[in-house]
PDB file of C-alpha atoms in Angstrom:
ATOM      1  CA  MET A  12      73.330  97.667  97.440  1.00 53.00           C
ATOM      2  CA  THR A  13      70.755  97.645  94.348  1.00 65.00           C
ATOM      3  CA  ASP A  14      73.142  99.038  91.827  1.00 92.00           C
ATOM      4  CA  VAL A  15      75.378  95.886  91.846  1.00 96.00           C
ATOM      5  CA  ILE A  16      74.703  93.045  89.217  1.00 97.00           C
ATOM      6  CA  LEU A  17      75.974  89.433  89.291  1.00 98.00           C
ATOM      7  CA  ARG A  18      76.930  87.625  86.046  1.00 98.00           C
ATOM      8  CA  GLU A  19      79.126  84.879  84.804  1.00 98.00           C
ATOM      9  CA  ALA A  20      82.657  85.944  84.291  1.00 98.00           C
ATOM     10  CA  VAL A  21      84.157  86.410  80.899  1.00 98.00           C
ATOM     11  CA  ARG A  22      87.832  86.004  79.964  1.00 97.00           C
ATOM     12  CA  ALA A  23      88.039  89.769  80.003  1.00 97.00           C
ATOM     13  CA  ASP A  24      87.279  89.884  83.900  1.00 98.00           C
ATOM     14  CA  LEU A  25      90.156  87.545  84.618  1.00 97.00           C
ATOM     15  CA  PRO A  26      92.666  90.479  85.462  1.00 97.00           C
ATOM     16  CA  ALA A  27      89.964  92.110  87.902  1.00 97.00           C
ATOM     17  CA  VAL A  28      89.199  88.909  89.570  1.00 97.00           C
ATOM     18  CA  LEU A  29      93.044  87.852  90.113  1.00 96.00           C
ATOM     19  CA  ALA A  30      93.302  91.538  91.567  1.00 95.00           C
ATOM     20  CA  LEU A  31      90.611  90.856  93.879  1.00 96.00           C
ATOM     21  CA  LEU A  32      92.068  87.424  95.031  1.00 95.00           C
ATOM     22  CA  ALA A  33      95.292  89.369  95.735  1.00 93.00           C
ATOM     23  CA  ASP A  34      93.406  92.049  97.438  1.00 88.00           C
ATOM     24  CA  ASP A  35      94.148  91.113 101.165  1.00 81.00           C
ATOM     25  CA  VAL A  36      96.829  89.642 103.705  1.00 78.00           C
ATOM     26  CA  LEU A  37      96.373  86.048 102.788  1.00 80.00           C
ATOM     27  CA  GLY A  38      95.695  86.596  98.938  1.00 80.00           C
ATOM     28  CA  ARG A  39      98.924  88.495  98.604  1.00 75.00           C
ATOM     29  CA  ALA A  40     100.752  85.473  99.817  1.00 79.00           C
ATOM     30  CA  ARG A  41      99.422  82.978  97.498  1.00 84.00           C
ATOM     31  CA  GLU A  42      98.191  84.827  94.337  1.00 87.00           C
ATOM     32  CA  HIS A  43      99.752  86.322  91.479  1.00 83.00           C
ATOM     33  CA  PRO A  44      97.935  89.394  90.008  1.00 79.00           C
ATOM     34  CA  GLU A  45      99.147  88.695  86.585  1.00 88.00           C
ATOM     35  CA  VAL A  46      97.397  86.557  84.107  1.00 93.00           C
ATOM     36  CA  ASP A  47      99.473  83.345  83.449  1.00 94.00           C
ATOM     37  CA  GLU A  48      99.138  80.004  81.765  1.00 97.00           C
ATOM     38  CA  ALA A  49      98.103  78.315  85.375  1.00 96.00           C
ATOM     39  CA  TYR A  50      95.131  81.113  85.416  1.00 96.00           C
ATOM     40  CA  GLU A  51      94.069  80.803  81.912  1.00 97.00           C
ATOM     41  CA  ARG A  52      93.949  77.109  82.239  1.00 98.00           C
ATOM     42  CA  ALA A  53      91.842  76.964  85.654  1.00 97.00           C
ATOM     43  CA  PHE A  54      89.654  79.915  84.098  1.00 98.00           C
ATOM     44  CA  ALA A  55      89.019  77.737  80.943  1.00 98.00           C
ATOM     45  CA  ASP A  56      88.311  74.770  83.072  1.00 98.00           C
ATOM     46  CA  ILE A  57      85.736  76.473  85.307  1.00 98.00           C
ATOM     47  CA  THR A  58      83.837  78.231  82.480  1.00 96.00           C
ATOM     48  CA  ALA A  59      83.738  74.493  80.435  1.00 98.00           C
ATOM     49  CA  ASP A  60      82.233  72.425  83.668  1.00 98.00           C
ATOM     50  CA  PRO A  61      78.561  72.968  83.894  1.00 97.00           C
ATOM     51  CA  ARG A  62      78.854  72.472  87.590  1.00 98.00           C
ATOM     52  CA  ASN A  63      81.021  75.543  88.060  1.00 98.00           C
ATOM     53  CA  GLN A  64      80.597  79.350  87.930  1.00 98.00           C
ATOM     54  CA  GLN A  65      83.116  81.970  87.974  1.00 98.00           C
ATOM     55  CA  VAL A  66      80.885  84.799  89.040  1.00 98.00           C
ATOM     56  CA  VAL A  67      81.670  88.672  89.176  1.00 98.00           C
ATOM     57  CA  ALA A  68      79.833  91.415  90.980  1.00 98.00           C
ATOM     58  CA  GLU A  69      79.705  94.434  88.913  1.00 97.00           C
ATOM     59  CA  ARG A  70      78.751  98.201  89.527  1.00 95.00           C
ATOM     60  CA  ALA A  71      78.755 100.814  86.890  1.00 94.00           C
ATOM     61  CA  GLY A  72      80.585  98.609  84.552  1.00 94.00           C
ATOM     62  CA  GLU A  73      83.385  97.886  86.805  1.00 96.00           C
ATOM     63  CA  VAL A  74      84.251  94.479  88.484  1.00 98.00           C
ATOM     64  CA  VAL A  75      83.867  95.046  92.404  1.00 97.00           C
ATOM     65  CA  GLY A  76      83.562  91.351  93.877  1.00 98.00           C
ATOM     66  CA  CYS A  77      83.999  87.743  92.736  1.00 98.00           C
ATOM     67  CA  LEU A  78      83.217  84.394  93.747  1.00 98.00           C
ATOM     68  CA  GLN A  79      83.224  80.509  92.621  1.00 98.00           C
ATOM     69  CA  LEU A  80      80.127  78.671  92.874  1.00 98.00           C
ATOM     70  CA  THR A  81      80.499  74.949  92.471  1.00 98.00           C
ATOM     71  CA  TYR A  82      77.431  72.164  92.545  1.00 98.00           C
ATOM     72  CA  ILE A  83      78.493  69.036  94.180  1.00 98.00           C
ATOM     73  CA  PRO A  84      76.236  66.000  93.500  1.00 96.00           C
ATOM     74  CA  GLY A  85      76.166  63.582  96.763  1.00 93.00           C
ATOM     75  CA  LEU A  86      74.382  60.658  98.148  1.00 93.00           C
ATOM     76  CA  GLY A  87      74.093  62.318 101.628  1.00 90.00           C
ATOM     77  CA  ARG A  88      70.967  64.307 102.477  1.00 90.00           C
ATOM     78  CA  HIS A  89      69.080  61.898 100.240  1.00 92.00           C
ATOM     79  CA  GLY A  90      70.835  62.629  97.184  1.00 92.00           C
ATOM     80  CA  ALA A  91      70.763  66.380  97.337  1.00 93.00           C
ATOM     81  CA  GLU A  92      73.277  68.817  95.385  1.00 96.00           C
ATOM     82  CA  ARG A  93      75.358  71.272  97.618  1.00 97.00           C
ATOM     83  CA  ALA A  94      76.491  74.540  96.473  1.00 98.00           C
ATOM     84  CA  LEU A  95      79.946  75.249  97.547  1.00 98.00           C
ATOM     85  CA  VAL A  96      81.094  78.795  97.580  1.00 98.00           C
ATOM     86  CA  GLU A  97      84.804  79.741  97.383  1.00 96.00           C
ATOM     87  CA  ALA A  98      86.930  82.787  96.916  1.00 95.00           C
ATOM     88  CA  VAL A  99      84.616  85.335  97.677  1.00 97.00           C
ATOM     89  CA  ARG A 100      86.067  88.614  97.749  1.00 96.00           C
ATOM     90  CA  VAL A 101      84.747  92.283  97.521  1.00 96.00           C
ATOM     91  CA  ARG A 102      86.930  95.194  96.725  1.00 95.00           C
ATOM     92  CA  SER A 103      88.554  96.408  99.901  1.00 92.00           C
ATOM     93  CA  ASP A 104      87.293 100.117  99.412  1.00 93.00           C
ATOM     94  CA  LEU A 105      83.804  98.780  99.230  1.00 94.00           C
ATOM     95  CA  ARG A 106      83.669  96.109 102.143  1.00 92.00           C
ATOM     96  CA  GLY A 107      80.880  96.783 104.611  1.00 91.00           C
ATOM     97  CA  GLN A 108      78.627  98.531 102.110  1.00 93.00           C
ATOM     98  CA  GLY A 109      76.390  95.533 101.124  1.00 95.00           C
ATOM     99  CA  VAL A 110      78.200  94.102  98.210  1.00 96.00           C
ATOM    100  CA  GLY A 111      78.903  90.835  99.905  1.00 96.00           C
ATOM    101  CA  GLU A 112      75.599  90.819 101.170  1.00 97.00           C
ATOM    102  CA  THR A 113      74.038  91.046  97.655  1.00 97.00           C
ATOM    103  CA  MET A 114      76.597  88.394  96.468  1.00 98.00           C
ATOM    104  CA  MET A 115      75.771  85.812  99.036  1.00 98.00           C
ATOM    105  CA  SER A 116      71.868  86.392  98.590  1.00 97.00           C
ATOM    106  CA  TRP A 117      72.316  85.704  94.916  1.00 98.00           C
ATOM    107  CA  VAL A 118      74.000  82.522  95.692  1.00 98.00           C
ATOM    108  CA  VAL A 119      71.618  81.392  98.164  1.00 98.00           C
ATOM    109  CA  ASP A 120      68.927  82.129  95.650  1.00 98.00           C
ATOM    110  CA  GLN A 121      70.732  80.001  92.694  1.00 98.00           C
ATOM    111  CA  ALA A 122      71.174  76.989  95.067  1.00 98.00           C
ATOM    112  CA  ARG A 123      67.304  77.205  96.102  1.00 97.00           C
ATOM    113  CA  ARG A 124      66.344  77.525  92.426  1.00 97.00           C
ATOM    114  CA  ARG A 125      68.445  74.687  91.608  1.00 96.00           C
ATOM    115  CA  GLY A 126      67.028  72.386  94.475  1.00 96.00           C
ATOM    116  CA  CYS A 127      70.376  72.116  96.636  1.00 97.00           C
ATOM    117  CA  GLY A 128      69.821  70.950  99.940  1.00 95.00           C
ATOM    118  CA  LEU A 129      72.509  73.428 101.474  1.00 96.00           C
ATOM    119  CA  VAL A 130      74.990  76.105 100.653  1.00 98.00           C
ATOM    120  CA  GLN A 131      78.404  75.633 102.316  1.00 97.00           C
ATOM    121  CA  LEU A 132      81.752  77.344 102.403  1.00 95.00           C
ATOM    122  CA  THR A 133      84.917  77.433 104.370  1.00 93.00           C
ATOM    123  CA  THR A 134      86.725  80.694 105.480  1.00 92.00           C
ATOM    124  CA  ASP A 135      90.094  80.824 106.992  1.00 91.00           C
ATOM    125  CA  LYS A 136      90.246  80.884 110.604  1.00 91.00           C
ATOM    126  CA  SER A 137      92.111  84.300 110.787  1.00 91.00           C
ATOM    127  CA  ARG A 138      89.405  85.891 108.845  1.00 91.00           C
ATOM    128  CA  THR A 139      87.115  86.813 111.903  1.00 92.00           C
ATOM    129  CA  GLY A 140      85.224  89.629 110.321  1.00 91.00           C
ATOM    130  CA  ALA A 141      84.207  86.929 107.607  1.00 93.00           C
ATOM    131  CA  HIS A 142      82.946  84.755 110.120  1.00 94.00           C
ATOM    132  CA  ARG A 143      80.788  87.381 111.539  1.00 95.00           C
ATOM    133  CA  PHE A 144      79.570  88.413 108.128  1.00 95.00           C
ATOM    134  CA  TYR A 145      78.359  84.722 107.393  1.00 95.00           C
ATOM    135  CA  GLN A 146      76.989  84.062 110.694  1.00 96.00           C
ATOM    136  CA  ARG A 147      74.688  87.153 110.255  1.00 96.00           C
ATOM    137  CA  LEU A 148      73.522  85.747 107.236  1.00 96.00           C
ATOM    138  CA  GLY A 149      72.477  82.754 108.861  1.00 96.00           C
ATOM    139  CA  PHE A 150      75.399  80.530 108.149  1.00 96.00           C
ATOM    140  CA  VAL A 151      76.409  78.229 111.100  1.00 96.00           C
ATOM    141  CA  ALA A 152      80.035  77.188 111.782  1.00 93.00           C
ATOM    142  CA  SER A 153      78.704  73.399 112.310  1.00 93.00           C
ATOM    143  CA  HIS A 154      82.086  71.497 111.151  1.00 91.00           C
ATOM    144  CA  GLU A 155      85.557  71.935 111.458  1.00 87.00           C
ATOM    145  CA  GLY A 156      87.101  72.087 107.954  1.00 86.00           C
ATOM    146  CA  MET A 157      90.534  70.571 107.270  1.00 87.00           C
ATOM    147  CA  LYS A 158      92.923  71.042 104.108  1.00 85.00           C
ATOM    148  CA  LEU A 159      96.151  69.444 103.110  1.00 86.00           C
ATOM    149  CA  THR A 160      98.272  71.814 100.923  1.00 85.00           C
ATOM    150  CA  LEU A 161      99.870  69.816  98.027  1.00 93.00           C
TER     151      LEU A 161
END
């Protein structure tokens, strides 16, 4: 989808990003579509951190996707940085139309330019469609991820 551009999110994008995060079964259970102090603080922290980017995909002036990209330094892989992709969302009525592929291609390009050794992500085990999508893009389910909710 060539008419999609990716850019760093600005504060005015926050309501659209929150709507995207809440726009699925899992998101509805854990996100609030209203901007509150916690979301304001998190957005400010992300934008102030040079290793973090909140990114939006825009088409015809409208936010249609989002993701967070974090660069993680490490000693492994001979000191290579990793690019961690989180909270990838595409507006539900546009899924399957190339927006997600455009977004992930942009992520991989950014990571390569920065000299990262790999791009990594997690995806909920219930998101089987997402698993197929990422595998089609060359991602390999090489690790078992674990989380502890606090």
